[in-house]
Coordinates of C-alpha atoms and ligand atoms in Angstrom, one line a residue:
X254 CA -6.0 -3.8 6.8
X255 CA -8.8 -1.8 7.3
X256 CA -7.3 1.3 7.7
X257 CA -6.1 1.4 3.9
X258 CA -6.7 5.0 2.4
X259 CA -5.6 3.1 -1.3
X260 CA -6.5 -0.6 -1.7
X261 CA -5.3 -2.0 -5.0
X262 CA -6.6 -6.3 -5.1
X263 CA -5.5 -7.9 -8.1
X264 CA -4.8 -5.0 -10.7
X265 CA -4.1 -6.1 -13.9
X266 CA -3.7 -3.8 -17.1
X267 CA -3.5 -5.1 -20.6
X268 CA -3.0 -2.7 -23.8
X269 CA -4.5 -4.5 -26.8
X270 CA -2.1 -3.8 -30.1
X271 CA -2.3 -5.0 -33.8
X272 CA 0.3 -7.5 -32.4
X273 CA -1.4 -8.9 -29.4
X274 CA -1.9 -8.1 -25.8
X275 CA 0.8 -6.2 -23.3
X276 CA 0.5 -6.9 -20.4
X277 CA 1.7 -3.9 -18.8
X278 CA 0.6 -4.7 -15.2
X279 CA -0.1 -7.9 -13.4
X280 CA -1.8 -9.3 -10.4
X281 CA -1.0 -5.6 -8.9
X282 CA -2.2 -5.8 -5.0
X283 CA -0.7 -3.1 -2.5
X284 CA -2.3 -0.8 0.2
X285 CA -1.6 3.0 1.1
X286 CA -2.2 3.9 4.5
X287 CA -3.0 8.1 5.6
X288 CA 0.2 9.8 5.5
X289 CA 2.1 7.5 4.2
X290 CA 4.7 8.0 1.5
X291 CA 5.1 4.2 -0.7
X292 CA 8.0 4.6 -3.4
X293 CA 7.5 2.2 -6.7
X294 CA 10.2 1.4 -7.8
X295 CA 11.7 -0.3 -10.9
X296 CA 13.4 0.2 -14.4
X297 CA 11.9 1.9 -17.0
X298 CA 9.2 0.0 -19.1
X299 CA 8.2 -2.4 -15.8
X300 CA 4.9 -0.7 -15.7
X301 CA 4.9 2.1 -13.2
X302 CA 3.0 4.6 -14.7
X303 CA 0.5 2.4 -16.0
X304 CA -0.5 1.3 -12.9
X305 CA -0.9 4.3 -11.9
X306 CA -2.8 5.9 -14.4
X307 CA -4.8 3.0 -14.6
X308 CA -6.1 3.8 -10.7
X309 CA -6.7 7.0 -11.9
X310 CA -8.7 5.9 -14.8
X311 CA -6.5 7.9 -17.2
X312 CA -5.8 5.0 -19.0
X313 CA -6.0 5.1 -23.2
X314 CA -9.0 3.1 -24.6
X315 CA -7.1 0.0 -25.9
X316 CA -6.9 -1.0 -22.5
X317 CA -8.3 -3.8 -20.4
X318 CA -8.2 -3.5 -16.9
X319 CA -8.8 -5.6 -14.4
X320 CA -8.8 -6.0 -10.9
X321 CA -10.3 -3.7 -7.7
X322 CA -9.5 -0.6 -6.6
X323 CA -10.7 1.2 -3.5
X324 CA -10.1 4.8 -2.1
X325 CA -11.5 5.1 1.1
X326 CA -13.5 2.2 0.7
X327 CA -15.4 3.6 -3.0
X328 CA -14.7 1.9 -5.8
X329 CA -13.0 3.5 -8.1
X330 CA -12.7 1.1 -10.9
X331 CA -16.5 1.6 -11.1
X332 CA -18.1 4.7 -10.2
X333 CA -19.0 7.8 -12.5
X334 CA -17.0 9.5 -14.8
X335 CA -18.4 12.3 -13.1
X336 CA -17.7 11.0 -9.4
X337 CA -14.4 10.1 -10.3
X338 CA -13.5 13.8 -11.9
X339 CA -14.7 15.2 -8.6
X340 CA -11.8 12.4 -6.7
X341 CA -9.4 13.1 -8.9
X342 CA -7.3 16.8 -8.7
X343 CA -9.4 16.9 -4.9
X344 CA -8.7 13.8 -3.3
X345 CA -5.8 12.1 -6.0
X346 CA -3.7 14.7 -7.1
X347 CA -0.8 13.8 -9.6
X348 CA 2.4 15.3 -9.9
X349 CA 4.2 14.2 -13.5
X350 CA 7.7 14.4 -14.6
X351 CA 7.0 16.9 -17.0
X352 CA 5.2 19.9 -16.1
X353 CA 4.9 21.3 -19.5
X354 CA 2.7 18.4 -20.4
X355 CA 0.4 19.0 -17.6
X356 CA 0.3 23.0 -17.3
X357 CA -1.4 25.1 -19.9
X358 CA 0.7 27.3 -21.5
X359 CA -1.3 30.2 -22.3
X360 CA -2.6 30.6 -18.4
X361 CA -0.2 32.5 -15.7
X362 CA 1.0 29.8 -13.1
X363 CA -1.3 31.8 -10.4
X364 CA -4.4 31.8 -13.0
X365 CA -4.0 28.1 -12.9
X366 CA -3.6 27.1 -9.6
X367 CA -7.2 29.6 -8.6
X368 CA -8.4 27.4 -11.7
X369 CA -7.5 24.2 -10.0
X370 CA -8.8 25.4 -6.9
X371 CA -12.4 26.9 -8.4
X372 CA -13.2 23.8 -10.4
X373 CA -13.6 21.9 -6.9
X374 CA -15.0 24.4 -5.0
X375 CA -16.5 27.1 -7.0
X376 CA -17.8 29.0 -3.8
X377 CA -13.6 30.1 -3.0
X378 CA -13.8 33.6 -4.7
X379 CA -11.1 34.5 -7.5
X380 CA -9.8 36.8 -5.4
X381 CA -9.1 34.5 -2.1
X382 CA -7.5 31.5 -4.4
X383 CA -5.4 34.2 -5.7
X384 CA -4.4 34.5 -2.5
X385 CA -4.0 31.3 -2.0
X386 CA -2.3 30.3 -5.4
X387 CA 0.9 32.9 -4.0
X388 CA 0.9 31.2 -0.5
X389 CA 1.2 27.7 -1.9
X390 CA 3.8 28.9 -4.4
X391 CA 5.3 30.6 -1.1
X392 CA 5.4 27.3 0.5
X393 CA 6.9 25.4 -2.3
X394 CA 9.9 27.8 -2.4
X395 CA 9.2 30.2 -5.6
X396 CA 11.2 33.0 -4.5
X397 CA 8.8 36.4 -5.3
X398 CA 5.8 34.3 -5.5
X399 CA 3.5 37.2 -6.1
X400 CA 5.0 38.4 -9.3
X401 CA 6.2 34.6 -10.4
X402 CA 2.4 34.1 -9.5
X403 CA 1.3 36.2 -13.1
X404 CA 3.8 34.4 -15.1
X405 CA 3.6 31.9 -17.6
X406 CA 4.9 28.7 -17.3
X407 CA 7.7 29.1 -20.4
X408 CA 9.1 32.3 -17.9
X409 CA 9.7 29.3 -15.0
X410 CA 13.2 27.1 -15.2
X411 CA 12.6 23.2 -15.3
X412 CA 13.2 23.1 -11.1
X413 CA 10.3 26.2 -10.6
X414 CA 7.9 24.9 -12.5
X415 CA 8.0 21.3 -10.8
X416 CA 7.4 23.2 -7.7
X417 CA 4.9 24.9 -9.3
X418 CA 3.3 21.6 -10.3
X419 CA 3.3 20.6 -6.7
X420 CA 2.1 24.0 -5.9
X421 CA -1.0 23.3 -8.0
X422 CA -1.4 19.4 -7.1
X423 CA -1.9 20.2 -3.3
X424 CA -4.4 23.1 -4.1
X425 CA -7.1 21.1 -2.5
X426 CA -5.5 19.2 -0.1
X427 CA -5.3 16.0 -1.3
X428 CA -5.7 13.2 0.8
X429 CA -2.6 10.6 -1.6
X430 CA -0.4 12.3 -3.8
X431 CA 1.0 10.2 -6.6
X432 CA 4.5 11.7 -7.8
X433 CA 5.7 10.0 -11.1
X434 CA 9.2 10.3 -11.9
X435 CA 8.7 14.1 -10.2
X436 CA 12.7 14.9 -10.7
X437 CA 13.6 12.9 -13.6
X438 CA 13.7 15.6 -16.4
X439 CA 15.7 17.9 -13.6
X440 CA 19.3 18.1 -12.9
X441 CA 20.8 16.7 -10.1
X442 CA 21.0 19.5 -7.7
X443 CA 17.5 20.9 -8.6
X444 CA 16.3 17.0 -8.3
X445 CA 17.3 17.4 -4.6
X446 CA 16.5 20.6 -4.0
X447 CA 12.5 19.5 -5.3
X448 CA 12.4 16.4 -3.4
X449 CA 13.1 18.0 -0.2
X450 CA 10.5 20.5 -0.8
X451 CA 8.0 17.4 -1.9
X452 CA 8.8 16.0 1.6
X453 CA 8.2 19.3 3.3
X454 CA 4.8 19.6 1.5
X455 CA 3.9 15.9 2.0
X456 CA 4.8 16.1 6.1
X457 CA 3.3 19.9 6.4
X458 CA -0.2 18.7 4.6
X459 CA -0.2 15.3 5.8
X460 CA -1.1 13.9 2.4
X461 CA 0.0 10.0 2.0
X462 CA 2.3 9.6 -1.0
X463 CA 3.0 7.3 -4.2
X464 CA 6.2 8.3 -5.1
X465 CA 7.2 6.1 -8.3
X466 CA 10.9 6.4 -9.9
X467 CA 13.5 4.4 -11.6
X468 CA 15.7 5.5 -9.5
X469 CA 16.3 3.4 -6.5
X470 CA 18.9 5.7 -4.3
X471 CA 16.0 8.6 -4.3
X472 CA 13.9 6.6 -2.3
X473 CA 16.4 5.9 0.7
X474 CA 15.8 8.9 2.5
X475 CA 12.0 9.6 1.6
X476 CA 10.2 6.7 2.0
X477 CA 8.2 4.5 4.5
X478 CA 7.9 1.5 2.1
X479 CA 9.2 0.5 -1.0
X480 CA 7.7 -1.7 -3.9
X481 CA 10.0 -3.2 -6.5
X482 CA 8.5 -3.7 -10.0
X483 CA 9.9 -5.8 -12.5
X484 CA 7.9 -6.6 -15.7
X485 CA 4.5 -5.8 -15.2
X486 CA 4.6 -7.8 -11.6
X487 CA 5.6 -6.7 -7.7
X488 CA 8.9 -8.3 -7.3
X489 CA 9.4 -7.1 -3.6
X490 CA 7.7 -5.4 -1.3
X491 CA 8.7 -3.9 2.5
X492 CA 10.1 -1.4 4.5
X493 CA 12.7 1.3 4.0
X494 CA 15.0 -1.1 5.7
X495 CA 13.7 -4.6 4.7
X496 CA 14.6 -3.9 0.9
X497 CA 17.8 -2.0 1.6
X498 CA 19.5 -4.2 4.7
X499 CA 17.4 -7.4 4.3
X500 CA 16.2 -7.7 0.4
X501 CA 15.0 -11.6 0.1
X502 CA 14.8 -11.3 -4.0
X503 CA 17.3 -11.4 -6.6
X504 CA 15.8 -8.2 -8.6
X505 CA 15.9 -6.5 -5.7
X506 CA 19.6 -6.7 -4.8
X507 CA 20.7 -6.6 -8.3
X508 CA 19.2 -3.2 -8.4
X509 CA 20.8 -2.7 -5.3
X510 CA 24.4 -3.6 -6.8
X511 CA 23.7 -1.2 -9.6
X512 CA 22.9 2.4 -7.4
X513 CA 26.3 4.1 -5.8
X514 CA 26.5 4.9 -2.4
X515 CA 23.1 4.1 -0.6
X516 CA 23.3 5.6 3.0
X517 CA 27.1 5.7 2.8
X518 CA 27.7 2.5 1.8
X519 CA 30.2 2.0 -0.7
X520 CA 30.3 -1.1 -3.3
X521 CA 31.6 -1.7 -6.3
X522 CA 28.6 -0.8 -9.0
X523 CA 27.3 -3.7 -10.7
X524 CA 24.6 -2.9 -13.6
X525 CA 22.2 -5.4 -14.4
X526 CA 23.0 -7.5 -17.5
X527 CA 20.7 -7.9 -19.9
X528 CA 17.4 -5.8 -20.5
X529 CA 14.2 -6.0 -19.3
X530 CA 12.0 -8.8 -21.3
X531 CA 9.3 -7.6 -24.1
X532 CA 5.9 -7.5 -22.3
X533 CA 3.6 -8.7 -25.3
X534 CA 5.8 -11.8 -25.3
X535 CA 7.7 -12.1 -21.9
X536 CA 9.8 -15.2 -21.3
X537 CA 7.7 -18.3 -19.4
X538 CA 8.3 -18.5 -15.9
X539 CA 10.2 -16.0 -13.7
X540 CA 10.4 -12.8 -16.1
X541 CA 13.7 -12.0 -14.1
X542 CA 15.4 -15.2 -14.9
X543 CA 17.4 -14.5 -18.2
X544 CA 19.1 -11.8 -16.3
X545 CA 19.3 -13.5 -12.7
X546 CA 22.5 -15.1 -11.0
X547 CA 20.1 -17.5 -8.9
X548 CA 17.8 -19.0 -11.5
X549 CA 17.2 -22.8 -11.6
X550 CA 15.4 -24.9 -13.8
X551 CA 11.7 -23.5 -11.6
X552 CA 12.2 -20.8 -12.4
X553 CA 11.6 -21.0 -16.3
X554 CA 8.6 -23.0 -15.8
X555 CA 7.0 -21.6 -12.8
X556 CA 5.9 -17.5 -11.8
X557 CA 7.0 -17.3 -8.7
X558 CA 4.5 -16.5 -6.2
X559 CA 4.4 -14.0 -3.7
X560 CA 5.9 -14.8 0.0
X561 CA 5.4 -13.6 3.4
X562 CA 9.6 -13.1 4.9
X563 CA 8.4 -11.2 7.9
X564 CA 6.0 -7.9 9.0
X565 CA 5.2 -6.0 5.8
X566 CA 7.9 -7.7 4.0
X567 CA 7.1 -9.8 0.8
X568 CA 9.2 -11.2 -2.2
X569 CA 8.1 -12.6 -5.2
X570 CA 11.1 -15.5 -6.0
X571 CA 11.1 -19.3 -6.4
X572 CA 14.2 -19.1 -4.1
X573 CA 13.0 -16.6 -1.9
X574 CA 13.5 -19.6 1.2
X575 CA 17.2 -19.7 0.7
X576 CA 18.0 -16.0 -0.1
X577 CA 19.4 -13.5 2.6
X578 CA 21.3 -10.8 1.3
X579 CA 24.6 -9.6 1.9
X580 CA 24.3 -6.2 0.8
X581 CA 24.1 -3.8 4.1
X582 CA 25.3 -6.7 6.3
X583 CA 28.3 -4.6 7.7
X584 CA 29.8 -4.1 11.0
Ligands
ADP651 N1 -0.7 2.9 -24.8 C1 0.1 1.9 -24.7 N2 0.0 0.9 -25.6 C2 0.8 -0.2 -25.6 N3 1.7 -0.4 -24.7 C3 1.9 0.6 -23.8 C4 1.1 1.7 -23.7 N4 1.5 2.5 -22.7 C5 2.5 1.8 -22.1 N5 2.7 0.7 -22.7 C6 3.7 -0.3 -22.4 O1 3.5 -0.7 -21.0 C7 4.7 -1.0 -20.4 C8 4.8 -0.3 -19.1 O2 4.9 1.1 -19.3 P1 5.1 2.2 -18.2 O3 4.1 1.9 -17.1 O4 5.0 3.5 -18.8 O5 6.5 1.9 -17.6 P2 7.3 2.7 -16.5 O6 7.6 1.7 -15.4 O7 8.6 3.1 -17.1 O8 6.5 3.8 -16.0 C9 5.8 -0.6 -21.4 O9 6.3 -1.8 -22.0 C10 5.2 0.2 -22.4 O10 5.7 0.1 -23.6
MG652 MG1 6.8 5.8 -16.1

């Protein structure tokens, strides 16, 4: 579609270690549309925030990557260092799991945010993205944001200073947001409490979203489309309700099985057997198969391609034809 704020064709990413390649993301192709919020989902390790950093060029060195990458039809695999510092922080801002990683500790919260602010648009005075700094940490729910503004980020609890992250990732109004695990390292409450305010932020500033998490039950309630990810490769891809009610791919509905209580459904929990393969030497075939209830001889000889099931809805599964789930089939 032509429409696509985010076109990713083909992505693949490739670390290259003293004990061979890994392959960390594979044949990658997905689109973001404005104002759209796409969760990525999948156990640790299956090469979420690879992807991700890789269309953000933050990448380490030892990496190959492949593949094409459009935002707002420029390439971004390929343009300027310098064109793509002015995309990124503007246009892509990134929220991580771990604030403290991505704040600087010796700058007040507020001196940051007018930092983040200036370095895009140097002709906002200090003075007005001060302003501006305590009405986005206003917005995000820092209670007192004018003193919380001139404190440091050690002085925030874990919950504060995500919001402050947030605070400083929509500074400019970015057009996609890409949250990484953005409530991981909080505690359950607080995880809620955050991901209702990222939703607030995201509907109020209109921003499309990349929310990525292992977690599959955050996603129920706050996004438009899911994509499962399963060593290196898309598993599954569709709408709130096609991967929930009408999953067509084993990964899928065994992650399913393994989350409590999805929309008030209740099931037994089921957690996946097995781990998730080694991705410098992943098993031939299927990479799901050691662990999947549905695998045939195919599947250890062929990767499954990917398959249109309906509107937006695709699976990647040698047995895709014959599967309809079960799960969320209740009346
Ligand atoms: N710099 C690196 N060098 C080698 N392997 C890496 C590097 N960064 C990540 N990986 C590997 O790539 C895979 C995907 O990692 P990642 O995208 O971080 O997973 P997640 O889905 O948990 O975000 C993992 O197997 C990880 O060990
Ligand atoms: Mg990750």
């Amino acid at each position: 579609m032509s429409d696509a704020l985010l076109t990713v064709d083909h992505l693949n990413v490739g670390f290259a270690t003293k004990a061979g390649v890994v392959q960390a993301a594979t044949d990658i192709s997905f689109e973001i549309h404005p104002g759209e919020v796409l969760a990525v989902v999948g156990e640790s390790g299956s090469g979420k925030s690879v992807t991700a950093l890789a269309l953000m060029r933050l990448h380490p060195g030892n990496t190959i990557v492949t593949g094409d990458v459009r935002f707002e039809g420029r390439d971004l695999l390929n343009m300027s260092d310098r064109d793509m510092r002015a995309i990124r922080g503007n246009d892509i801002a990134m929220i991580f799991q771990d604030p403290m990683t991505a704040m600087n500790p010796v700058f007040s919260v507020g001196d940051q945010i007018v930092e983040t602010i200036r370095v895009h648009d140097s002709s906002v005075s200090k003075q007005d993205a001060w302003t501006k700094s305590v009405d986005l940490l206003k917005l995000v729910g820092v209670p007192e944001p004018k003193q919380r503004a001139s404190q440091y980020p050690h002085e925030y609890s874990g919950g504060m200073r995500q919001r402050a992250m947030i605070a400083m990732a929509i500074a400019n109004d970015p057009k996609l947001l890409i949250a990484d695990e953005p409530t991981t390292a909080l505690d359950v409450t607080v995880q809620a409490q955050v991901m209702e305010v990222l939703h607030e932020v995201q509907a109020e500033t209109g921003s499309a979203m990349m929310l990525i998490t292992h977690d599959l039950g955050l996603v129920a309630g706050s996004a438009d489309r899911v994509q499962v990810m399963y060593a290196s490769r898309l598993m599954e891809t569709g709408t709130i309700d096609q991967i929930f009610y009408e999953s067509r791919n084993p990964y899928t509905m065994a992650l399913l099985d393994s989350i409590p209580d999805v929309d008030g459904l209740k099931h037994e929990l089921h957690p996946i057997p097995g781990n998730p393969p080694s991705l410098l030497n992943p098993p031939s075939g299927c990479a799901f198969r050691p662990r999947c209830s549905f695998a045939t001889d195919v599947c250890s000889t062929e990767v499954p391609s990917r398959v249109k099931v309906g509107d937006q809805h695709e699976s990647r599964c040698a047995r895709t034809d014959e599967l309809q789930t079960s799960v969320g089939v209740s009346s």
